[in-house]
mmCIF file of C-alpha atoms in Angstrom:
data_model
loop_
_atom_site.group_PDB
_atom_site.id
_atom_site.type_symbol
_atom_site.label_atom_id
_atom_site.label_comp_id
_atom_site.label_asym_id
_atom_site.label_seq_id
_atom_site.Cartn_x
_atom_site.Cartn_y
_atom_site.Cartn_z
ATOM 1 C CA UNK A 1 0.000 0.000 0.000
ATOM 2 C CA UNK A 2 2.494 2.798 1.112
ATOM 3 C CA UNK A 3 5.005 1.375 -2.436
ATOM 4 C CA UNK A 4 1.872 2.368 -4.073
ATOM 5 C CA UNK A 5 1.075 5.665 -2.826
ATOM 6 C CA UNK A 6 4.773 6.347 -3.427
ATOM 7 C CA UNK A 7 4.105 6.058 -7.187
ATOM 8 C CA UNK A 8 1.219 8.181 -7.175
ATOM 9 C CA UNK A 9 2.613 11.195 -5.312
ATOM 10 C CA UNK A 10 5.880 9.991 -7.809
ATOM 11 C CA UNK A 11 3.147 10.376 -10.676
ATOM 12 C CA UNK A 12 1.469 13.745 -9.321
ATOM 13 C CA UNK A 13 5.171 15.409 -8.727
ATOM 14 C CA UNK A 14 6.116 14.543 -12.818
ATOM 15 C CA UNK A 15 2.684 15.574 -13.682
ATOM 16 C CA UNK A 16 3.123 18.757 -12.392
ATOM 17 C CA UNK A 17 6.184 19.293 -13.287
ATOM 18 C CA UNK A 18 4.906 18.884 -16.722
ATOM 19 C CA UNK A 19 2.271 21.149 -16.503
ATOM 20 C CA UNK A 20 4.011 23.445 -14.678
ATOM 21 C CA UNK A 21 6.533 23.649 -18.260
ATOM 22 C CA UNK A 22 3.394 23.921 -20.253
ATOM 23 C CA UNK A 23 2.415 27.196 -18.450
ATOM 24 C CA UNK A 24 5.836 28.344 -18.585
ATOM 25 C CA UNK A 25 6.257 27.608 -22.034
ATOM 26 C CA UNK A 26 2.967 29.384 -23.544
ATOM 27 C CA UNK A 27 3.785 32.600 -21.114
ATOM 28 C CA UNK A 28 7.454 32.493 -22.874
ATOM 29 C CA UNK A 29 5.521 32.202 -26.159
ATOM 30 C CA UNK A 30 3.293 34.852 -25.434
ATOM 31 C CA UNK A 31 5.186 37.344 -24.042
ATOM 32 C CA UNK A 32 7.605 36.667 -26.999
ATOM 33 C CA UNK A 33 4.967 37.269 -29.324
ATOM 34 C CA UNK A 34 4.209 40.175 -27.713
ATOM 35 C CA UNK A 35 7.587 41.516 -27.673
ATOM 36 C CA UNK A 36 8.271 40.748 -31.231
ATOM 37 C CA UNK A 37 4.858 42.513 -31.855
ATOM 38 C CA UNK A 38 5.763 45.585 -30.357
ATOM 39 C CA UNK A 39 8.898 46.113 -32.142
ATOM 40 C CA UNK A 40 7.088 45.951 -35.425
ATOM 41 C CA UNK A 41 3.927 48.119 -34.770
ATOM 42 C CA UNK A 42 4.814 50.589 -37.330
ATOM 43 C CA UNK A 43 5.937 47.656 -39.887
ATOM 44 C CA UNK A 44 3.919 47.044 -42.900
ATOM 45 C CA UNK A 45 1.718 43.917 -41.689
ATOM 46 C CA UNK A 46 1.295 40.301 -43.489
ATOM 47 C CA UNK A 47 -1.750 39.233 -44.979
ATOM 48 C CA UNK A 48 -3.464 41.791 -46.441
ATOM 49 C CA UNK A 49 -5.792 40.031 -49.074
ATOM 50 C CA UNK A 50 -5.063 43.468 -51.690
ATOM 51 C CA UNK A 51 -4.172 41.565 -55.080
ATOM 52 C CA UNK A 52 -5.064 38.364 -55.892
ATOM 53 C CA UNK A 53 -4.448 37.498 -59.424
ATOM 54 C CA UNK A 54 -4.986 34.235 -60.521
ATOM 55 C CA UNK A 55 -4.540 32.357 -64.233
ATOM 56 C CA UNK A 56 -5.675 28.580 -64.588
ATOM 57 C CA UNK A 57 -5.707 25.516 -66.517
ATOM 58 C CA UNK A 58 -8.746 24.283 -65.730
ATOM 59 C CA UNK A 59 -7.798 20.960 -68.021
ATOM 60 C CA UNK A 60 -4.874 20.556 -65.658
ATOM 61 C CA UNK A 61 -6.679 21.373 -62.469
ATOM 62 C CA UNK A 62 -3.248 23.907 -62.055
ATOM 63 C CA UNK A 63 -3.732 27.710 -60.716
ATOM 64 C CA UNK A 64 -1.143 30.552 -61.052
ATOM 65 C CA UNK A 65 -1.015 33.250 -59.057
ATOM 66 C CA UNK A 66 0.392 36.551 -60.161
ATOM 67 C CA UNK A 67 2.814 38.314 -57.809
ATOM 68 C CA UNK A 68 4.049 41.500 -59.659
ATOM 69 C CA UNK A 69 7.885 41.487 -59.793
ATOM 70 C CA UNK A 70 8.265 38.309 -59.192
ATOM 71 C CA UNK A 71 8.493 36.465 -62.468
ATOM 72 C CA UNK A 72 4.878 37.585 -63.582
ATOM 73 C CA UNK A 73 5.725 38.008 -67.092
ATOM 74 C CA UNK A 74 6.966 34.062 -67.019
ATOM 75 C CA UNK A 75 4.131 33.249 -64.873
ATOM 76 C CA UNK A 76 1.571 34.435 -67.271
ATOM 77 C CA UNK A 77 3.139 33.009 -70.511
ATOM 78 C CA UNK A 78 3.545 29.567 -69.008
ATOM 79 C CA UNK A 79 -0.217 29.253 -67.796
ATOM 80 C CA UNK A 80 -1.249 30.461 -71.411
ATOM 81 C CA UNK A 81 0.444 28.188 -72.849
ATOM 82 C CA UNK A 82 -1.516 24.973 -70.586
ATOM 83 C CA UNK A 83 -4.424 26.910 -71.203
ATOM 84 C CA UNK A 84 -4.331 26.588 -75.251
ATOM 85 C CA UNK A 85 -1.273 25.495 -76.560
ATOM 86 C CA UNK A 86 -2.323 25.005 -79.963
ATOM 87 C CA UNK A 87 -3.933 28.855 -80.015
ATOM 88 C CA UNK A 88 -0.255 29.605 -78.331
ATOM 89 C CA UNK A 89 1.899 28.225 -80.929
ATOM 90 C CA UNK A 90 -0.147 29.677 -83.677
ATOM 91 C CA UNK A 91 0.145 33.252 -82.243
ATOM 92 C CA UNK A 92 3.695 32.359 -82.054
ATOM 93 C CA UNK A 93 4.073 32.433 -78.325
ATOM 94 C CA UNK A 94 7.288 31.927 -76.372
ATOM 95 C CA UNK A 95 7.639 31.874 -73.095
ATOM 96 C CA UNK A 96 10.197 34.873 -72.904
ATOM 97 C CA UNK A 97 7.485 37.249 -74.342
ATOM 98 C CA UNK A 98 6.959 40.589 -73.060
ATOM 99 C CA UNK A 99 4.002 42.773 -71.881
ATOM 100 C CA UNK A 100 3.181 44.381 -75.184
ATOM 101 C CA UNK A 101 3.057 40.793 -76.858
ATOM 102 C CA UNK A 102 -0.755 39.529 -77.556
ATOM 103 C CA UNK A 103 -2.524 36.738 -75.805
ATOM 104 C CA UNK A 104 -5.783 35.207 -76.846
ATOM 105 C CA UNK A 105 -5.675 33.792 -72.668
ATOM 106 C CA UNK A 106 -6.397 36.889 -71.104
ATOM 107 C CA UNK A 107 -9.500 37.644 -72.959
ATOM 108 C CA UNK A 108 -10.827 34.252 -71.729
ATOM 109 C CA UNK A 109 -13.352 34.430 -68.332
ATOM 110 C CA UNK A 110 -11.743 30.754 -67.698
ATOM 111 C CA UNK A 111 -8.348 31.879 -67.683
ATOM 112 C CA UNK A 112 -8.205 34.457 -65.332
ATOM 113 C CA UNK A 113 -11.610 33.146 -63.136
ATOM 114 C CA UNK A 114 -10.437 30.792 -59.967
ATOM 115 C CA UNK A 115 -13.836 28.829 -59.601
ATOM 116 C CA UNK A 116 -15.242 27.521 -56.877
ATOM 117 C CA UNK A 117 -15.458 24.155 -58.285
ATOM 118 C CA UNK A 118 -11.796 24.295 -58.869
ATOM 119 C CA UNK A 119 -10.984 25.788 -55.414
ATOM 120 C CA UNK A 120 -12.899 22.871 -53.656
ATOM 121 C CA UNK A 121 -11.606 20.190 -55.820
ATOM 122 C CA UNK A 122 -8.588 18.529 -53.821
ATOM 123 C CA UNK A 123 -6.694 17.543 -57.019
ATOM 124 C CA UNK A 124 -6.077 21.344 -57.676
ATOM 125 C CA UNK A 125 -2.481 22.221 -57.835
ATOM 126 C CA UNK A 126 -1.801 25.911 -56.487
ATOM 127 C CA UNK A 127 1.860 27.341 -57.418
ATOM 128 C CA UNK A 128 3.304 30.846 -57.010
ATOM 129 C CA UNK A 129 6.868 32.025 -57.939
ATOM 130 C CA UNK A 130 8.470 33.963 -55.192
ATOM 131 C CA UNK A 131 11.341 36.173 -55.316
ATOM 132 C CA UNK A 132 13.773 37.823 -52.412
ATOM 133 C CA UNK A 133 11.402 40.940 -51.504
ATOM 134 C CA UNK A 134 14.362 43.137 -51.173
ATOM 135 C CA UNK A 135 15.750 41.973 -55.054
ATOM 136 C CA UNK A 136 12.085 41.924 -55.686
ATOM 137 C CA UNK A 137 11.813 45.894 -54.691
ATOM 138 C CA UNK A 138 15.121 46.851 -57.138
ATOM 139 C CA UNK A 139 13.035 45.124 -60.343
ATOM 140 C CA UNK A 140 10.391 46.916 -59.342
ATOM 141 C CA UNK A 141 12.272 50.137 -58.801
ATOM 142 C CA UNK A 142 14.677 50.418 -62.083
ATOM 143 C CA UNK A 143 11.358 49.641 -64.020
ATOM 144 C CA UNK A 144 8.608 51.918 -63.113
ATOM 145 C CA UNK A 145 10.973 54.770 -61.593
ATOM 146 C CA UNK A 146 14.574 55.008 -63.406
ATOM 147 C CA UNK A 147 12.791 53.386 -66.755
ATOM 148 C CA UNK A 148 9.489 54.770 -67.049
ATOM 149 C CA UNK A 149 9.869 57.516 -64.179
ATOM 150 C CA UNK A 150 5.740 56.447 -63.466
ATOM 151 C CA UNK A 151 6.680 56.470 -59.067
ATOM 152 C CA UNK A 152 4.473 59.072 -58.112
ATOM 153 C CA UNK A 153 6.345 62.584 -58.572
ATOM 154 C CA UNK A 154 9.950 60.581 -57.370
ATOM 155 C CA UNK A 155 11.540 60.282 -60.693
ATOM 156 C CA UNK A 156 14.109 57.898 -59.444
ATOM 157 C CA UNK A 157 14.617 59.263 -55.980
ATOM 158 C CA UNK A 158 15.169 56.215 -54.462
ATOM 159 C CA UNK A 159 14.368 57.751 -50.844
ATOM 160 C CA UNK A 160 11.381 59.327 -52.019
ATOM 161 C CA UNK A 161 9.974 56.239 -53.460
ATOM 162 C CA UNK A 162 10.519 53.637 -50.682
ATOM 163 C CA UNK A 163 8.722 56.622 -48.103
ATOM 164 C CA UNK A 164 5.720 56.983 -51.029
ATOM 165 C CA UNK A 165 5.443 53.414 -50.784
ATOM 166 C CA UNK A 166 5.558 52.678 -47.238
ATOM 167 C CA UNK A 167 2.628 55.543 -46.419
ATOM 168 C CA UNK A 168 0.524 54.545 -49.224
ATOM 169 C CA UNK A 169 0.860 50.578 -47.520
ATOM 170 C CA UNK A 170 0.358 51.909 -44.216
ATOM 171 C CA UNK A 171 -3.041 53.797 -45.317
ATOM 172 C CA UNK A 172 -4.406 50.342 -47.033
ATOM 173 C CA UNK A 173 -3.820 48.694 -44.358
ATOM 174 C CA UNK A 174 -5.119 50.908 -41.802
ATOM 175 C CA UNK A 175 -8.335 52.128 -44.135
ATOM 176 C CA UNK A 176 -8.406 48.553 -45.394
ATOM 177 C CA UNK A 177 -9.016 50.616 -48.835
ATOM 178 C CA UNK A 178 -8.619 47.989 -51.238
ATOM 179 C CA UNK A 179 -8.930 50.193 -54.268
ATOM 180 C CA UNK A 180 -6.163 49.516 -56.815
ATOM 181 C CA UNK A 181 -3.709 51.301 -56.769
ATOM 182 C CA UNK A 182 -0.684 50.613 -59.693
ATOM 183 C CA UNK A 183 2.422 51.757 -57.579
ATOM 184 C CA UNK A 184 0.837 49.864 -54.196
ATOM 185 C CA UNK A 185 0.001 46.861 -56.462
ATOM 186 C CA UNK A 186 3.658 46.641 -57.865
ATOM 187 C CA UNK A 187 5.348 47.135 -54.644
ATOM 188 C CA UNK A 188 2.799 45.528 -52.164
ATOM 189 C CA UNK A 189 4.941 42.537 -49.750
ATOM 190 C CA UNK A 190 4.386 39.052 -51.091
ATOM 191 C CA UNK A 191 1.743 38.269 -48.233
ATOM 192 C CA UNK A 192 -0.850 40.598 -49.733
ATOM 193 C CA UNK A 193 -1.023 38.262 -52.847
ATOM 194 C CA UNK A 194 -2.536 34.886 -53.900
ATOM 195 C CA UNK A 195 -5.000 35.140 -51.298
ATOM 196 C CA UNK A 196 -2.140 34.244 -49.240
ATOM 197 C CA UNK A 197 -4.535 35.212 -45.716
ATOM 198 C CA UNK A 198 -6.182 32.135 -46.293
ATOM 199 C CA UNK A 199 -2.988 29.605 -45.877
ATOM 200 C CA UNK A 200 0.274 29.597 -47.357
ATOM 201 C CA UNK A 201 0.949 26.035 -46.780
ATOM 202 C CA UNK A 202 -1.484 25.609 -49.300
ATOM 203 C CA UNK A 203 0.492 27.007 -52.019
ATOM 204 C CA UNK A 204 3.440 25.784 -53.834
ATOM 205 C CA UNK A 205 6.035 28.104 -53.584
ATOM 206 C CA UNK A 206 8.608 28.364 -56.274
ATOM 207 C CA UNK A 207 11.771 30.583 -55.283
ATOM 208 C CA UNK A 208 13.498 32.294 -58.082
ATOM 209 C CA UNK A 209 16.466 34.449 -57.274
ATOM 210 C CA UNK A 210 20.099 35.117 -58.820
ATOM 211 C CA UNK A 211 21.440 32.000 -57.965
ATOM 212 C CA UNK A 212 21.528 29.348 -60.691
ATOM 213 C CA UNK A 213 21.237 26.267 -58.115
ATOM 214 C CA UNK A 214 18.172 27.799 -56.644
ATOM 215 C CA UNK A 215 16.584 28.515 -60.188
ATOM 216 C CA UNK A 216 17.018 24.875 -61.461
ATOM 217 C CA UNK A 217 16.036 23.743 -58.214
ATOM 218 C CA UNK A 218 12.601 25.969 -58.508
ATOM 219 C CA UNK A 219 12.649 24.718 -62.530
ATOM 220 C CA UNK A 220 12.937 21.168 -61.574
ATOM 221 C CA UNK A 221 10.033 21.376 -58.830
ATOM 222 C CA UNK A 222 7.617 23.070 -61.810
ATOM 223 C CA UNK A 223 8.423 20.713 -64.072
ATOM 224 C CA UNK A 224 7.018 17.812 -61.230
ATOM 225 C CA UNK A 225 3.862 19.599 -60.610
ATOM 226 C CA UNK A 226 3.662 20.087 -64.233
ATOM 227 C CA UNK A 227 4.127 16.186 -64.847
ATOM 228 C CA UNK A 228 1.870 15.653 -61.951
ATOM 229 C CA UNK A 229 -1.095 17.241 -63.473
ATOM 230 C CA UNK A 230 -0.825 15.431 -66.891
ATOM 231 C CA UNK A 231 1.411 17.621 -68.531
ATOM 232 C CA UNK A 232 2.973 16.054 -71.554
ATOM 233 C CA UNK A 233 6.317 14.943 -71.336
ATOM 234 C CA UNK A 234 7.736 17.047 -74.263
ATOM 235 C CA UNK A 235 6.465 19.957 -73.198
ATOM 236 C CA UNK A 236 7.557 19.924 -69.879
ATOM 237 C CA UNK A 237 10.849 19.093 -70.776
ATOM 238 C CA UNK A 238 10.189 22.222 -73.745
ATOM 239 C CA UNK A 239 9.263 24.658 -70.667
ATOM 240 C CA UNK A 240 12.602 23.283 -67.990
ATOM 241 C CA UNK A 241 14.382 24.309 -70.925
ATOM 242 C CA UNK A 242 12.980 27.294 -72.137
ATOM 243 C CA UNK A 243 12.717 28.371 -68.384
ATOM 244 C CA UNK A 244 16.446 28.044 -67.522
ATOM 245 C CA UNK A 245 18.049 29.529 -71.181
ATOM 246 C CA UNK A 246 15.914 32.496 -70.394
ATOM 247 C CA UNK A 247 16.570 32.937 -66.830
ATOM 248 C CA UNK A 248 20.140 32.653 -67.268
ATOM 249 C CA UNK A 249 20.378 35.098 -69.544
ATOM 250 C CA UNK A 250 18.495 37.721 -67.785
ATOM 251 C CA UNK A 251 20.514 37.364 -65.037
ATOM 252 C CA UNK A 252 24.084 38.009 -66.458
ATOM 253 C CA UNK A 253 22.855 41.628 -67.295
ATOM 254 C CA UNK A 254 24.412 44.588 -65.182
ATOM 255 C CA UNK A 255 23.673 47.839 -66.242
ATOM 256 C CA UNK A 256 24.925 51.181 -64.656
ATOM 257 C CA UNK A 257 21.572 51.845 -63.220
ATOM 258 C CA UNK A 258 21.289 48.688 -61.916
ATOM 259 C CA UNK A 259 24.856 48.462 -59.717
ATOM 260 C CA UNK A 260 24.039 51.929 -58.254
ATOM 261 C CA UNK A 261 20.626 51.197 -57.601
ATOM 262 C CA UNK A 262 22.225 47.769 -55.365
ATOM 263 C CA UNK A 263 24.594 50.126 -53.923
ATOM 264 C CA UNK A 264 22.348 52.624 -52.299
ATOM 265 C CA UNK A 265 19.719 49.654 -51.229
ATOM 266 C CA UNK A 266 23.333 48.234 -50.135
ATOM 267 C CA UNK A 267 23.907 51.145 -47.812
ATOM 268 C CA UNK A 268 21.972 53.926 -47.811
ATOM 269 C CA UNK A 269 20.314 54.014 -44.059
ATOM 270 C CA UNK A 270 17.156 55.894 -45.216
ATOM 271 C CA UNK A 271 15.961 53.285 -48.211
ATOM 272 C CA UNK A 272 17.269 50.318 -45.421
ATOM 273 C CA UNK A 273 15.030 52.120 -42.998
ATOM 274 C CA UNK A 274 11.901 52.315 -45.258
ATOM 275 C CA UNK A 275 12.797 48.392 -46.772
ATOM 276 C CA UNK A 276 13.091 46.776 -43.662
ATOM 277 C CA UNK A 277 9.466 48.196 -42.295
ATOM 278 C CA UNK A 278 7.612 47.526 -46.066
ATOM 279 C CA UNK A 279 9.123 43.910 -46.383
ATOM 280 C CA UNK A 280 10.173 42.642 -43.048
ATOM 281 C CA UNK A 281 7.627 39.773 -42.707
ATOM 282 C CA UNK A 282 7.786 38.632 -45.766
ATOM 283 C CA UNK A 283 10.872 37.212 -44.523
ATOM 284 C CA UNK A 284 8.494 35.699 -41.721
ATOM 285 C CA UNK A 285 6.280 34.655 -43.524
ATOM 286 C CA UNK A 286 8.852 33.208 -46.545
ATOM 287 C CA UNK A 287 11.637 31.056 -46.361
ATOM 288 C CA UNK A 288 14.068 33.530 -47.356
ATOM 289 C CA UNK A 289 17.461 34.123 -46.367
ATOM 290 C CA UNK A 290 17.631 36.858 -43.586
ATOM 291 C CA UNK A 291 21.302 37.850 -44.106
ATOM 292 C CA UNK A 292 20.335 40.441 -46.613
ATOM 293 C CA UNK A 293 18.319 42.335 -43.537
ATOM 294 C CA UNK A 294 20.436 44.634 -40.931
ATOM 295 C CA UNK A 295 21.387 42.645 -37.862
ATOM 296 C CA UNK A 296 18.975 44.003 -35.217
ATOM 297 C CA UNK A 297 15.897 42.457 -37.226
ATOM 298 C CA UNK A 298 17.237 39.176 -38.333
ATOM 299 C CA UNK A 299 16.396 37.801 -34.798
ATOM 300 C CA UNK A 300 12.722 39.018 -34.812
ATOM 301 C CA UNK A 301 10.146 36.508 -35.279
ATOM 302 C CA UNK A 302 13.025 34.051 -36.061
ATOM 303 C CA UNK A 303 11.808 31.305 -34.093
ATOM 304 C CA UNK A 304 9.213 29.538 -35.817
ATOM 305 C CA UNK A 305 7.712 32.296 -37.292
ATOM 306 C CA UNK A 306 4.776 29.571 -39.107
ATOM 307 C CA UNK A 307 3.429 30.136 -35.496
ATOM 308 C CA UNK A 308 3.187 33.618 -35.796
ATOM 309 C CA UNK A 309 -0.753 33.466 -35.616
ATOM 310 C CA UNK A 310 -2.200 35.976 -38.887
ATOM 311 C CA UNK A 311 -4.970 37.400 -35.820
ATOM 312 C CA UNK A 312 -2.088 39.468 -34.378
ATOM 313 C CA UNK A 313 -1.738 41.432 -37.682
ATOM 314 C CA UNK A 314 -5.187 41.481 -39.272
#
């Protein structure tokens, strides 16, 4: 009798001890939160549901989504080109074709509509192509501002446009406005497309940056979704390649503008200042490398930051 009341009180101590960790643990987690939290209150939030764009295949059961400045050209020419290929080869199509090129796809309701149907069918395939948000900023920039001078009254102020673009974020997001708005639509973080409020573990996420591994590695993971949803073998194999001889020629071009704009996102303390508080949780949310951020935010949120919960910032 007294060798089994021994075990029970042995029992009740481990069991408390137990939940005694629990309570310490979610207070940790909490106040850690918290903390985290309060060091980003004036940081452009995740999840604002601002642009979803979406293009499908509805005979692959495979949906697109269209980030802006993050391979959105290459995005929309592939999923034209699963939507009709035939009508794609005989407008003479490629996959490296610019804005001003025509597309029968976009003036199809089926290509641009995500149905319902399709959303609630679990054989759907959802893939989006991400890019560094930082790298992802500097497209952005050299295009609309130093190449088409269309950011606001900036020209290519660099300071002027990352402060136009932070208040015009921070007033959507406070106003929850969600009239389009080019400039906010082009420069929004990642986490305010796709729909991305609703999960981003449902989403395939394809990175594409300047590094060749990572690009084939993103190429090669297409090309198995592609296969996946009854893609044809030659033209998968058509697109890998296509994909890669494009991609690797885009990225060997330098030009003047572009090594000064990389210098003063490099080290100029008001465009860091302005970055870090549009993109920061992006690199939360994403699995991106945070060695491109300034040392006092790389440890922010960087414990398990899938566990940030999305009712702390909406």
């Amino acid at each position: 009798m007294i060798q089994i009341t021994q075990q029970y009180r042995r029992l009740a101590f481990i069991i408390s001890c137990i939940l005694g960790l629990l309570v310490y643990w979610k207070m940790f987690k909490n106040n850690y939160i918290e903390e985290n939290i309060n060091m980003t209150h004036d940081f452009i939030v995740p999840f604002i549901n601002y642009v979803p764009g979406f293009f499908v295949s509805p005979e692959n059961k495979l949906v697109a989504c269209e980030i802006r400045k993050s391979m959105s050209q290459l995005t929309t020419n592939l999923m034209c080109l699963l939507y009709n290929e035939t009508q794609f080869v005989a407008d003479k199509n490629t996959l490296n074709d610019t804005w001003e090129a025509p597309r029968h796809c976009m003036q199809e309701h089926s290509f641009t509509n995500f149905s319902d149907d399709l959303k609630n069918d679990t054989d759907t395939v959802k893939f989006a192509f991400i890019r560094d948000p930082i790298r992802r900023f500097l497209s952005f920039y050299l295009n609309k501002c130093v190449d088409k001078s269309e950011c606001y009254d900036c020209g290519s102020d660099m300071r002027c446009v990352v402060e136009r673009i932070y208040n015009g974020l921070w007033n959507i997001q406070n106003d929850r406005n969600m009239t389009f708005i080019l400039m906010e639509a082009h420069a929004a973080p990642l986490s305010w497309n796709c729909g991305f409020n609703e999960g981003v573990s449902k989403w395939e996420l394809l990175m594409m940056g300047s590094d060749l591994d990572e690009r084939t590695s993103s190429t090669t993971k297409l090309a198995k979704i592609l296969r996946k949803q009854g893609v044809r073998h030659e033209l998968v194999e058509s697109i890998e390649k296509d994909i890669l001889k494009g991609e690797t020629a885009h990225s060997t071009f330098k030009s003047t503008n572009r090594l000064a704009a990389e210098k003063q996102i490099r080290e100029d303390p008001v465009v860091r200042y302005f970055l870090h508080k549009i993109y920061f949780f992006d690199y939360v949310v994403f699995p991106f490398k945070r060695d491109v951020l300034d040392p006092e935010y790389r440890s922010i949120f960087a414990t398990a930051p899938a566990k940030v919960d999305i009712k702390f910032f909406v």
